PDB file of C-alpha atoms in Angstrom:
ATOM      1  CA  UNK A   1      80.817  84.962 122.089  1.00 96.00           C
ATOM      2  CA  UNK A   2      81.805  88.391 123.411  1.00 98.00           C
ATOM      3  CA  UNK A   3      81.622  91.816 122.600  1.00 98.00           C
ATOM      4  CA  UNK A   4      83.638  94.907 123.329  1.00 98.00           C
ATOM      5  CA  UNK A   5      81.717  98.267 123.198  1.00 98.00           C
ATOM      6  CA  UNK A   6      83.847 101.637 122.735  1.00 97.00           C
ATOM      7  CA  UNK A   7      82.726 105.206 123.316  1.00 94.00           C
ATOM      8  CA  UNK A   8      80.315 104.546 125.709  1.00 95.00           C
ATOM      9  CA  UNK A   9      78.072 107.060 127.580  1.00 92.00           C
ATOM     10  CA  UNK A  10      77.173 106.792 130.672  1.00 93.00           C
ATOM     11  CA  UNK A  11      73.228 106.529 129.640  1.00 94.00           C
ATOM     12  CA  UNK A  12      74.179 103.744 127.460  1.00 96.00           C
ATOM     13  CA  UNK A  13      75.553 101.604 130.413  1.00 97.00           C
ATOM     14  CA  UNK A  14      72.305  99.940 131.743  1.00 97.00           C
ATOM     15  CA  UNK A  15      71.214  99.411 128.152  1.00 98.00           C
ATOM     16  CA  UNK A  16      74.312  97.549 127.658  1.00 98.00           C
ATOM     17  CA  UNK A  17      74.517  95.290 130.940  1.00 98.00           C
ATOM     18  CA  UNK A  18      70.674  94.526 130.390  1.00 98.00           C
ATOM     19  CA  UNK A  19      71.226  93.356 126.654  1.00 98.00           C
ATOM     20  CA  UNK A  20      74.246  91.406 127.622  1.00 98.00           C
ATOM     21  CA  UNK A  21      71.962  89.706 130.363  1.00 98.00           C
ATOM     22  CA  UNK A  22      69.268  89.034 128.390  1.00 98.00           C
ATOM     23  CA  UNK A  23      71.383  87.287 125.293  1.00 98.00           C
ATOM     24  CA  UNK A  24      73.857  85.366 127.746  1.00 97.00           C
ATOM     25  CA  UNK A  25      76.559  87.033 126.386  1.00 98.00           C
ATOM     26  CA  UNK A  26      79.765  89.015 127.609  1.00 98.00           C
ATOM     27  CA  UNK A  27      80.065  92.033 126.998  1.00 98.00           C
ATOM     28  CA  UNK A  28      82.719  94.484 127.867  1.00 98.00           C
ATOM     29  CA  UNK A  29      82.425  98.463 127.732  1.00 98.00           C
ATOM     30  CA  UNK A  30      85.124 101.342 127.565  1.00 96.00           C
ATOM     31  CA  UNK A  31      84.970 104.948 127.522  1.00 93.00           C
ATOM     32  CA  UNK A  32      87.552 105.210 125.274  1.00 93.00           C
ATOM     33  CA  UNK A  33      87.480 106.029 121.614  1.00 93.00           C
ATOM     34  CA  UNK A  34      88.364 103.426 119.166  1.00 96.00           C
ATOM     35  CA  UNK A  35      91.688 104.061 117.372  1.00 95.00           C
ATOM     36  CA  UNK A  36      95.147 102.532 116.886  1.00 94.00           C
ATOM     37  CA  UNK A  37      95.989 102.393 120.478  1.00 95.00           C
ATOM     38  CA  UNK A  38      93.070 101.485 121.954  1.00 97.00           C
ATOM     39  CA  UNK A  39      92.271  98.847 119.484  1.00 97.00           C
ATOM     40  CA  UNK A  40      94.495  96.465 121.223  1.00 97.00           C
ATOM     41  CA  UNK A  41      91.607  96.521 124.136  1.00 97.00           C
ATOM     42  CA  UNK A  42      89.970  94.348 122.156  1.00 98.00           C
ATOM     43  CA  UNK A  43      92.198  91.428 121.701  1.00 97.00           C
ATOM     44  CA  UNK A  44      90.539  88.229 122.262  1.00 97.00           C
ATOM     45  CA  UNK A  45      86.849  89.854 121.514  1.00 98.00           C
ATOM     46  CA  UNK A  46      84.568  88.478 118.616  1.00 97.00           C
ATOM     47  CA  UNK A  47      83.278  91.699 117.584  1.00 98.00           C
ATOM     48  CA  UNK A  48      83.433  95.610 118.310  1.00 98.00           C
ATOM     49  CA  UNK A  49      80.675  98.057 118.842  1.00 98.00           C
ATOM     50  CA  UNK A  50      81.539 101.975 118.418  1.00 97.00           C
ATOM     51  CA  UNK A  51      79.996 105.473 118.138  1.00 93.00           C
ATOM     52  CA  UNK A  52      82.002 107.810 117.096  1.00 90.00           C
ATOM     53  CA  UNK A  53      82.639 110.368 113.962  1.00 82.00           C
ATOM     54  CA  UNK A  54      86.485 110.514 113.852  1.00 87.00           C
ATOM     55  CA  UNK A  55      87.743 108.454 111.249  1.00 92.00           C
ATOM     56  CA  UNK A  56      87.771 104.644 111.178  1.00 96.00           C
ATOM     57  CA  UNK A  57      91.299 104.453 109.182  1.00 96.00           C
ATOM     58  CA  UNK A  58      92.867 101.927 107.096  1.00 97.00           C
ATOM     59  CA  UNK A  59      95.364 101.362 109.599  1.00 97.00           C
ATOM     60  CA  UNK A  60      92.710 100.379 112.164  1.00 98.00           C
ATOM     61  CA  UNK A  61      91.367  97.653 109.917  1.00 98.00           C
ATOM     62  CA  UNK A  62      94.883  96.211 109.394  1.00 98.00           C
ATOM     63  CA  UNK A  63      94.790  96.065 113.290  1.00 98.00           C
ATOM     64  CA  UNK A  64      91.192  94.164 113.140  1.00 98.00           C
ATOM     65  CA  UNK A  65      92.777  91.870 111.090  1.00 98.00           C
ATOM     66  CA  UNK A  66      95.880  91.254 113.218  1.00 97.00           C
ATOM     67  CA  UNK A  67      93.994  90.581 116.022  1.00 98.00           C
ATOM     68  CA  UNK A  68      91.334  88.572 114.287  1.00 97.00           C
ATOM     69  CA  UNK A  69      88.361  90.655 114.462  1.00 98.00           C
ATOM     70  CA  UNK A  70      85.929  90.174 111.686  1.00 98.00           C
ATOM     71  CA  UNK A  71      82.736  92.499 112.879  1.00 98.00           C
ATOM     72  CA  UNK A  72      82.490  96.322 113.362  1.00 98.00           C
ATOM     73  CA  UNK A  73      79.241  97.273 114.289  1.00 98.00           C
ATOM     74  CA  UNK A  74      77.959 100.977 114.369  1.00 97.00           C
ATOM     75  CA  UNK A  75      75.798 102.416 116.609  1.00 96.00           C
ATOM     76  CA  UNK A  76      74.750 105.248 114.384  1.00 91.00           C
ATOM     77  CA  UNK A  77      73.875 105.849 110.589  1.00 88.00           C
ATOM     78  CA  UNK A  78      76.629 107.707 108.961  1.00 87.00           C
ATOM     79  CA  UNK A  79      79.660 105.652 107.057  1.00 92.00           C
ATOM     80  CA  UNK A  80      81.245 108.504 105.876  1.00 89.00           C
ATOM     81  CA  UNK A  81      83.915 108.423 108.494  1.00 92.00           C
ATOM     82  CA  UNK A  82      85.316 104.870 107.658  1.00 95.00           C
ATOM     83  CA  UNK A  83      87.457 103.631 104.973  1.00 96.00           C
ATOM     84  CA  UNK A  84      85.089 100.898 103.666  1.00 96.00           C
ATOM     85  CA  UNK A  85      87.414  99.551 100.519  1.00 97.00           C
ATOM     86  CA  UNK A  86      90.371  99.081 103.568  1.00 98.00           C
ATOM     87  CA  UNK A  87      87.669  96.898 105.690  1.00 98.00           C
ATOM     88  CA  UNK A  88      86.924  95.292 103.119  1.00 97.00           C
ATOM     89  CA  UNK A  89      90.576  94.439 102.081  1.00 98.00           C
ATOM     90  CA  UNK A  90      90.653  93.281 105.724  1.00 98.00           C
ATOM     91  CA  UNK A  91      88.101  91.115 106.129  1.00 98.00           C
ATOM     92  CA  UNK A  92      85.719  93.430 108.497  1.00 98.00           C
ATOM     93  CA  UNK A  93      82.153  93.475 107.922  1.00 98.00           C
ATOM     94  CA  UNK A  94      80.465  96.578 109.159  1.00 98.00           C
ATOM     95  CA  UNK A  95      76.589  97.064 110.082  1.00 98.00           C
ATOM     96  CA  UNK A  96      75.162 100.412 111.055  1.00 96.00           C
ATOM     97  CA  UNK A  97      71.532 101.260 112.434  1.00 95.00           C
ATOM     98  CA  UNK A  98      69.947 103.460 109.801  1.00 89.00           C
ATOM     99  CA  UNK A  99      66.801 104.187 112.050  1.00 87.00           C
ATOM    100  CA  UNK A 100      67.379 104.134 115.796  1.00 89.00           C
ATOM    101  CA  UNK A 101      64.607 107.260 116.263  1.00 93.00           C
ATOM    102  CA  UNK A 102      64.135 109.373 112.935  1.00 94.00           C
ATOM    103  CA  UNK A 103      61.720 111.118 115.395  1.00 96.00           C
ATOM    104  CA  UNK A 104      64.548 112.019 117.846  1.00 96.00           C
ATOM    105  CA  UNK A 105      66.832 114.096 115.155  1.00 96.00           C
ATOM    106  CA  UNK A 106      63.199 115.359 113.703  1.00 98.00           C
ATOM    107  CA  UNK A 107      62.259 117.045 116.580  1.00 98.00           C
ATOM    108  CA  UNK A 108      65.502 118.614 117.288  1.00 98.00           C
ATOM    109  CA  UNK A 109      65.431 119.955 114.048  1.00 98.00           C
ATOM    110  CA  UNK A 110      62.347 121.714 114.835  1.00 98.00           C
ATOM    111  CA  UNK A 111      63.366 122.790 118.326  1.00 98.00           C
ATOM    112  CA  UNK A 112      66.257 124.787 116.526  1.00 98.00           C
ATOM    113  CA  UNK A 113      63.768 126.086 114.164  1.00 98.00           C
ATOM    114  CA  UNK A 114      61.176 127.574 116.700  1.00 98.00           C
ATOM    115  CA  UNK A 115      64.112 128.904 119.037  1.00 98.00           C
ATOM    116  CA  UNK A 116      65.913 130.645 115.961  1.00 98.00           C
ATOM    117  CA  UNK A 117      62.382 131.867 114.237  1.00 98.00           C
ATOM    118  CA  UNK A 118      61.122 133.254 117.771  1.00 97.00           C
ATOM    119  CA  UNK A 119      64.771 135.019 118.551  1.00 95.00           C
ATOM    120  CA  UNK A 120      65.574 133.185 121.827  1.00 95.00           C
ATOM    121  CA  UNK A 121      69.105 133.504 121.268  1.00 95.00           C
ATOM    122  CA  UNK A 122      68.907 137.585 121.275  1.00 91.00           C
ATOM    123  CA  UNK A 123      66.999 137.551 124.366  1.00 90.00           C
ATOM    124  CA  UNK A 124      69.102 135.448 125.907  1.00 89.00           C
ATOM    125  CA  UNK A 125      71.853 137.588 125.072  1.00 87.00           C
ATOM    126  CA  UNK A 126      70.186 140.532 126.722  1.00 83.00           C
ATOM    127  CA  UNK A 127      69.696 138.612 130.038  1.00 81.00           C
ATOM    128  CA  UNK A 128      73.395 137.205 130.060  1.00 75.00           C
ATOM    129  CA  UNK A 129      74.880 140.491 128.987  1.00 72.00           C
ATOM    130  CA  UNK A 130      72.879 142.751 130.643  1.00 66.00           C
ATOM    131  CA  UNK A 131      70.887 141.390 133.476  1.00 68.00           C
ATOM    132  CA  UNK A 132      67.944 143.113 132.394  1.00 69.00           C
ATOM    133  CA  UNK A 133      65.156 142.482 130.373  1.00 69.00           C
ATOM    134  CA  UNK A 134      62.663 144.356 128.224  1.00 70.00           C
ATOM    135  CA  UNK A 135      60.556 144.096 125.107  1.00 68.00           C
ATOM    136  CA  UNK A 136      62.549 144.938 121.930  1.00 70.00           C
ATOM    137  CA  UNK A 137      61.666 144.927 118.041  1.00 70.00           C
ATOM    138  CA  UNK A 138      64.276 142.736 117.977  1.00 74.00           C
ATOM    139  CA  UNK A 139      62.308 140.136 119.765  1.00 87.00           C
ATOM    140  CA  UNK A 140      59.880 139.919 117.033  1.00 91.00           C
ATOM    141  CA  UNK A 141      59.754 136.300 115.581  1.00 95.00           C
ATOM    142  CA  UNK A 142      57.388 134.533 113.054  1.00 97.00           C
ATOM    143  CA  UNK A 143      55.445 131.808 113.071  1.00 98.00           C
ATOM    144  CA  UNK A 144      56.223 128.398 111.502  1.00 98.00           C
ATOM    145  CA  UNK A 145      52.992 128.151 109.698  1.00 98.00           C
ATOM    146  CA  UNK A 146      54.097 132.045 108.079  1.00 98.00           C
ATOM    147  CA  UNK A 147      57.449 129.810 106.417  1.00 98.00           C
ATOM    148  CA  UNK A 148      58.288 127.573 104.024  1.00 98.00           C
ATOM    149  CA  UNK A 149      60.231 124.824 105.192  1.00 98.00           C
ATOM    150  CA  UNK A 150      62.807 122.942 102.534  1.00 98.00           C
ATOM    151  CA  UNK A 151      63.997 119.792 103.710  1.00 98.00           C
ATOM    152  CA  UNK A 152      66.911 118.390 101.616  1.00 98.00           C
ATOM    153  CA  UNK A 153      66.613 114.434 102.297  1.00 97.00           C
ATOM    154  CA  UNK A 154      63.694 112.549 102.491  1.00 97.00           C
ATOM    155  CA  UNK A 155      64.776 109.155 104.084  1.00 94.00           C
ATOM    156  CA  UNK A 156      63.129 108.157 107.555  1.00 93.00           C
ATOM    157  CA  UNK A 157      64.466 111.729 109.078  1.00 95.00           C
ATOM    158  CA  UNK A 158      63.487 114.043 106.481  1.00 97.00           C
ATOM    159  CA  UNK A 159      60.025 112.435 106.526  1.00 96.00           C
ATOM    160  CA  UNK A 160      59.841 112.672 110.338  1.00 97.00           C
ATOM    161  CA  UNK A 161      60.454 116.529 110.013  1.00 98.00           C
ATOM    162  CA  UNK A 162      58.264 116.885 107.096  1.00 98.00           C
ATOM    163  CA  UNK A 163      55.548 115.555 109.402  1.00 97.00           C
ATOM    164  CA  UNK A 164      56.514 118.003 111.946  1.00 98.00           C
ATOM    165  CA  UNK A 165      56.805 120.770 110.184  1.00 98.00           C
ATOM    166  CA  UNK A 166      53.489 120.106 108.363  1.00 97.00           C
ATOM    167  CA  UNK A 167      51.997 119.793 111.661  1.00 97.00           C
ATOM    168  CA  UNK A 168      52.890 123.298 112.832  1.00 98.00           C
ATOM    169  CA  UNK A 169      51.474 124.507 109.603  1.00 97.00           C
ATOM    170  CA  UNK A 170      54.699 125.297 107.156  1.00 97.00           C
ATOM    171  CA  UNK A 171      54.419 124.814 103.399  1.00 96.00           C
ATOM    172  CA  UNK A 172      57.401 122.084 103.131  1.00 97.00           C
ATOM    173  CA  UNK A 173      59.348 121.702  99.637  1.00 97.00           C
ATOM    174  CA  UNK A 174      61.682 118.697  99.659  1.00 98.00           C
ATOM    175  CA  UNK A 175      64.327 117.940  97.808  1.00 98.00           C
ATOM    176  CA  UNK A 176      66.284 113.996  97.402  1.00 97.00           C
ATOM    177  CA  UNK A 177      68.951 112.808  94.913  1.00 95.00           C
ATOM    178  CA  UNK A 178      66.591 109.675  95.001  1.00 94.00           C
ATOM    179  CA  UNK A 179      62.907 110.781  95.270  1.00 96.00           C
ATOM    180  CA  UNK A 180      60.017 108.952  96.858  1.00 95.00           C
ATOM    181  CA  UNK A 181      57.924 107.422  94.635  1.00 92.00           C
ATOM    182  CA  UNK A 182      54.986 107.999  96.949  1.00 89.00           C
ATOM    183  CA  UNK A 183      55.061 110.668  99.215  1.00 88.00           C
ATOM    184  CA  UNK A 184      51.038 110.288  99.878  1.00 83.00           C
ATOM    185  CA  UNK A 185      50.911 113.985  99.152  1.00 84.00           C
ATOM    186  CA  UNK A 186      51.987 115.261 102.192  1.00 83.00           C
ATOM    187  CA  UNK A 187      54.513 117.327 100.832  1.00 90.00           C
ATOM    188  CA  UNK A 188      55.829 118.418  96.905  1.00 93.00           C
ATOM    189  CA  UNK A 189      59.837 118.095  95.472  1.00 97.00           C
ATOM    190  CA  UNK A 190      61.188 120.847  94.572  1.00 97.00           C
ATOM    191  CA  UNK A 191      62.333 120.838  90.919  1.00 96.00           C
ATOM    192  CA  UNK A 192      66.215 121.867  91.951  1.00 97.00           C
ATOM    193  CA  UNK A 193      68.112 122.624  94.590  1.00 98.00           C
ATOM    194  CA  UNK A 194      68.063 126.007  93.997  1.00 98.00           C
ATOM    195  CA  UNK A 195      64.327 126.282  94.284  1.00 98.00           C
ATOM    196  CA  UNK A 196      64.891 125.242  98.041  1.00 98.00           C
ATOM    197  CA  UNK A 197      67.807 127.915  98.176  1.00 98.00           C
ATOM    198  CA  UNK A 198      65.728 130.545  96.851  1.00 98.00           C
ATOM    199  CA  UNK A 199      62.185 129.775  98.282  1.00 98.00           C
ATOM    200  CA  UNK A 200      62.904 128.186 101.900  1.00 98.00           C
ATOM    201  CA  UNK A 201      62.486 130.474 104.795  1.00 98.00           C
ATOM    202  CA  UNK A 202      64.149 127.461 106.836  1.00 98.00           C
ATOM    203  CA  UNK A 203      66.379 124.864 105.254  1.00 98.00           C
ATOM    204  CA  UNK A 204      66.710 121.696 107.509  1.00 98.00           C
ATOM    205  CA  UNK A 205      69.450 119.099 106.259  1.00 98.00           C
ATOM    206  CA  UNK A 206      68.743 115.216 106.428  1.00 97.00           C
ATOM    207  CA  UNK A 207      71.005 113.657 104.093  1.00 95.00           C
ATOM    208  CA  UNK A 208      74.152 111.611 104.672  1.00 91.00           C
ATOM    209  CA  UNK A 209      77.606 113.269 103.994  1.00 91.00           C
ATOM    210  CA  UNK A 210      79.102 111.908 100.614  1.00 92.00           C
ATOM    211  CA  UNK A 211      82.204 113.285  98.250  1.00 92.00           C
ATOM    212  CA  UNK A 212      79.347 114.848  96.362  1.00 95.00           C
ATOM    213  CA  UNK A 213      77.762 117.147  98.821  1.00 96.00           C
ATOM    214  CA  UNK A 214      81.206 118.238 100.491  1.00 96.00           C
ATOM    215  CA  UNK A 215      80.625 121.651 101.452  1.00 98.00           C
ATOM    216  CA  UNK A 216      77.079 121.878  99.191  1.00 98.00           C
ATOM    217  CA  UNK A 217      76.146 124.888 101.654  1.00 98.00           C
ATOM    218  CA  UNK A 218      79.137 127.551 100.880  1.00 98.00           C
ATOM    219  CA  UNK A 219      79.203 131.639  99.966  1.00 98.00           C
ATOM    220  CA  UNK A 220      77.759 130.803  96.552  1.00 98.00           C
ATOM    221  CA  UNK A 221      74.696 129.057  97.978  1.00 98.00           C
ATOM    222  CA  UNK A 222      74.443 131.579 100.702  1.00 98.00           C
ATOM    223  CA  UNK A 223      74.082 134.365  98.314  1.00 98.00           C
ATOM    224  CA  UNK A 224      71.156 132.640  96.836  1.00 98.00           C
ATOM    225  CA  UNK A 225      68.938 131.707 100.151  1.00 98.00           C
ATOM    226  CA  UNK A 226      67.083 134.797 101.506  1.00 98.00           C
ATOM    227  CA  UNK A 227      68.654 136.872 104.128  1.00 98.00           C
ATOM    228  CA  UNK A 228      65.785 136.193 106.306  1.00 98.00           C
ATOM    229  CA  UNK A 229      66.332 132.334 105.950  1.00 98.00           C
ATOM    230  CA  UNK A 230      67.704 130.391 108.432  1.00 98.00           C
ATOM    231  CA  UNK A 231      69.833 126.966 107.968  1.00 98.00           C
ATOM    232  CA  UNK A 232      69.252 123.558 110.328  1.00 98.00           C
ATOM    233  CA  UNK A 233      72.169 121.168 110.323  1.00 98.00           C
ATOM    234  CA  UNK A 234      71.519 118.253 112.565  1.00 97.00           C
ATOM    235  CA  UNK A 235      73.304 115.813 109.655  1.00 95.00           C
ATOM    236  CA  UNK A 236      76.685 115.978 109.002  1.00 93.00           C
ATOM    237  CA  UNK A 237      79.161 118.889 109.332  1.00 94.00           C
ATOM    238  CA  UNK A 238      81.330 118.186 106.500  1.00 95.00           C
ATOM    239  CA  UNK A 239      78.094 119.508 104.298  1.00 97.00           C
ATOM    240  CA  UNK A 240      78.524 123.075 105.108  1.00 98.00           C
ATOM    241  CA  UNK A 241      81.541 125.079 104.853  1.00 98.00           C
ATOM    242  CA  UNK A 242      82.005 126.467 108.169  1.00 97.00           C
ATOM    243  CA  UNK A 243      84.264 129.671 107.263  1.00 97.00           C
ATOM    244  CA  UNK A 244      81.677 130.644 104.938  1.00 98.00           C
ATOM    245  CA  UNK A 245      78.777 130.478 107.232  1.00 98.00           C
ATOM    246  CA  UNK A 246      80.228 132.596 109.802  1.00 98.00           C
ATOM    247  CA  UNK A 247      80.652 135.285 107.293  1.00 98.00           C
ATOM    248  CA  UNK A 248      76.995 134.803 105.981  1.00 98.00           C
ATOM    249  CA  UNK A 249      75.689 134.794 109.622  1.00 98.00           C
ATOM    250  CA  UNK A 250      78.012 137.953 110.207  1.00 97.00           C
ATOM    251  CA  UNK A 251      77.206 139.783 107.151  1.00 97.00           C
ATOM    252  CA  UNK A 252      73.597 139.005 107.112  1.00 97.00           C
ATOM    253  CA  UNK A 253      73.153 136.918 103.960  1.00 98.00           C
ATOM    254  CA  UNK A 254      71.206 134.479 106.129  1.00 98.00           C
ATOM    255  CA  UNK A 255      69.394 135.445 109.525  1.00 98.00           C
ATOM    256  CA  UNK A 256      70.160 132.182 111.657  1.00 98.00           C
ATOM    257  CA  UNK A 257      71.663 128.735 112.001  1.00 98.00           C
ATOM    258  CA  UNK A 258      71.011 125.842 113.976  1.00 98.00           C
ATOM    259  CA  UNK A 259      74.181 123.439 114.023  1.00 98.00           C
ATOM    260  CA  UNK A 260      74.266 120.203 115.523  1.00 97.00           C
ATOM    261  CA  UNK A 261      76.997 119.052 113.613  1.00 94.00           C
ATOM    262  CA  UNK A 262      80.325 120.833 112.486  1.00 92.00           C
ATOM    263  CA  UNK A 263      83.099 120.310 110.718  1.00 91.00           C
ATOM    264  CA  UNK A 264      85.988 117.779 112.015  1.00 83.00           C
ATOM    265  CA  UNK A 265      84.691 117.037 115.445  1.00 77.00           C
ATOM    266  CA  UNK A 266      87.129 116.139 118.180  1.00 65.00           C
ATOM    267  CA  UNK A 267      86.925 112.737 119.751  1.00 61.00           C
ATOM    268  CA  UNK A 268      86.608 115.367 123.076  1.00 60.00           C
ATOM    269  CA  UNK A 269      83.328 116.462 122.010  1.00 60.00           C
ATOM    270  CA  UNK A 270      82.079 112.897 121.537  1.00 58.00           C
ATOM    271  CA  UNK A 271      83.403 111.868 125.427  1.00 60.00           C
ATOM    272  CA  UNK A 272      80.750 112.407 127.644  1.00 57.00           C
ATOM    273  CA  UNK A 273      83.269 112.165 130.721  1.00 59.00           C
ATOM    274  CA  UNK A 274      85.679 115.080 129.171  1.00 62.00           C
ATOM    275  CA  UNK A 275      86.016 118.039 131.321  1.00 68.00           C
ATOM    276  CA  UNK A 276      88.248 119.900 128.817  1.00 73.00           C
ATOM    277  CA  UNK A 277      86.948 123.416 127.789  1.00 80.00           C
ATOM    278  CA  UNK A 278      85.927 123.507 124.081  1.00 80.00           C
ATOM    279  CA  UNK A 279      88.982 125.637 122.316  1.00 84.00           C
ATOM    280  CA  UNK A 280      87.421 125.232 118.785  1.00 88.00           C
ATOM    281  CA  UNK A 281      87.743 128.900 117.679  1.00 92.00           C
ATOM    282  CA  UNK A 282      84.599 128.180 115.209  1.00 94.00           C
ATOM    283  CA  UNK A 283      82.659 126.760 117.513  1.00 93.00           C
ATOM    284  CA  UNK A 284      83.243 129.224 120.507  1.00 93.00           C
ATOM    285  CA  UNK A 285      82.658 132.159 117.663  1.00 95.00           C
ATOM    286  CA  UNK A 286      79.233 130.791 116.816  1.00 96.00           C
ATOM    287  CA  UNK A 287      78.667 130.204 120.384  1.00 95.00           C
ATOM    288  CA  UNK A 288      78.314 134.240 121.420  1.00 94.00           C
ATOM    289  CA  UNK A 289      76.156 134.748 118.266  1.00 96.00           C
ATOM    290  CA  UNK A 290      72.667 135.478 119.181  1.00 95.00           C
ATOM    291  CA  UNK A 291      71.414 133.965 115.968  1.00 97.00           C
ATOM    292  CA  UNK A 292      72.915 130.526 116.343  1.00 98.00           C
ATOM    293  CA  UNK A 293      72.240 127.751 118.038  1.00 98.00           C
ATOM    294  CA  UNK A 294      75.463 125.451 118.497  1.00 97.00           C
ATOM    295  CA  UNK A 295      74.737 121.891 119.922  1.00 95.00           C
ATOM    296  CA  UNK A 296      77.131 119.075 120.458  1.00 90.00           C
ATOM    297  CA  UNK A 297      75.695 116.664 118.340  1.00 89.00           C
ATOM    298  CA  UNK A 298      73.207 115.775 120.343  1.00 92.00           C
ATOM    299  CA  UNK A 299      70.284 115.538 118.395  1.00 94.00           C
ATOM    300  CA  UNK A 300      69.945 112.028 118.190  1.00 91.00           C
ATOM    301  CA  UNK A 301      70.211 112.053 121.986  1.00 92.00           C
ATOM    302  CA  UNK A 302      66.861 110.560 123.477  1.00 95.00           C
ATOM    303  CA  UNK A 303      66.400 107.408 125.661  1.00 94.00           C
ATOM    304  CA  UNK A 304      64.599 105.781 122.841  1.00 95.00           C
ATOM    305  CA  UNK A 305      67.331 106.372 120.481  1.00 95.00           C
ATOM    306  CA  UNK A 306      70.196 105.125 123.323  1.00 95.00           C
ATOM    307  CA  UNK A 307      68.515 102.126 123.868  1.00 97.00           C
ATOM    308  CA  UNK A 308      67.692 101.397 119.898  1.00 96.00           C
ATOM    309  CA  UNK A 309      71.089 102.006 119.504  1.00 96.00           C
ATOM    310  CA  UNK A 310      72.423  99.657 121.893  1.00 97.00           C
ATOM    311  CA  UNK A 311      70.212  96.462 121.039  1.00 98.00           C
ATOM    312  CA  UNK A 312      70.112  96.779 117.264  1.00 97.00           C
ATOM    313  CA  UNK A 313      74.117  97.412 117.019  1.00 98.00           C
ATOM    314  CA  UNK A 314      74.754  94.264 119.794  1.00 98.00           C
ATOM    315  CA  UNK A 315      71.809  92.354 117.613  1.00 98.00           C
ATOM    316  CA  UNK A 316      73.988  92.996 114.640  1.00 98.00           C
ATOM    317  CA  UNK A 317      77.083  91.577 115.927  1.00 98.00           C
ATOM    318  CA  UNK A 318      75.307  88.513 117.262  1.00 98.00           C
ATOM    319  CA  UNK A 319      73.735  88.154 113.983  1.00 98.00           C
ATOM    320  CA  UNK A 320      77.264  88.082 112.094  1.00 98.00           C
ATOM    321  CA  UNK A 321      79.161  85.665 114.669  1.00 98.00           C
ATOM    322  CA  UNK A 322      76.221  83.315 114.087  1.00 97.00           C
ATOM    323  CA  UNK A 323      77.388  83.573 110.286  1.00 97.00           C
ATOM    324  CA  UNK A 324      73.834  84.991 109.382  1.00 97.00           C
ATOM    325  CA  UNK A 325      73.665  88.604 107.552  1.00 97.00           C
ATOM    326  CA  UNK A 326      72.325  91.269 109.161  1.00 96.00           C
ATOM    327  CA  UNK A 327      69.782  93.401 107.414  1.00 95.00           C
ATOM    328  CA  UNK A 328      71.843  96.299 107.921  1.00 96.00           C
ATOM    329  CA  UNK A 329      74.979  95.202 106.831  1.00 97.00           C
ATOM    330  CA  UNK A 330      76.781  98.046 104.938  1.00 96.00           C
ATOM    331  CA  UNK A 331      78.026  97.003 101.632  1.00 84.00           C
TER     332      UNK A 331
END
């Protein structure tokens, strides 16, 4: 039994090596992204572990079948970038890691909310551009406890975010297409998404990307939101129309945005060793805005999360190769 791990970051290597040693299984790792060319490196291996948001295409799964590879174990939650019918047609079983560390992403969403609520971007802009600092009316922020936070998606991450926002004294309202039957009275569900849009001072997105929510946040929605509202997206870039978001930020339709995921993320963005300069015009434009905090899909990135992602992903591969069904199987 031997596995290959793609798109490996430096901080993952110790956990990969330890897992292989502890389980007596050969595990090769590579920094390359998994695609039609690099999949050839997997010849002779029993399974692949991968972490990326670019596409896993039908052609890629045809290559899996040709190479005799039946198992793909993701180190992340989302499967919206996977051609699942093609995987099934080529006999490839897929697992994910649905709960590697909900608190890691939830904390990041709260951090972004605090940064934007307290106008830190405006302070940094003055320091960076003018090399001076003095009190300014533009620096006056708002307490989280003064605000209503709308959380969209009440899975593990959404629930962790709700707990943290509630801990800071916020009023929390939530929405989920499939609401929890028991909330322990820790929050209330809004009657509709429109209520979330219209009443929230901060909206934090924690739902998976689907065909139904593609560009859910667009010009029409931004018009419904308060002009003092902040949008936080640590979920998937496709949920937010980037062009409409930039217009909303520039025109004052909303007050700010924390963006950890953006549409059409490149492979370079996910390459921890890449020395290429960022050239995406939308990323560069938002990076210069004092009312935006944009980060390179890093909300998950804590030591606990990385360890869990490796351990669960490789554990799922071992389970499948041994002919058993892992609990994280994606149907």
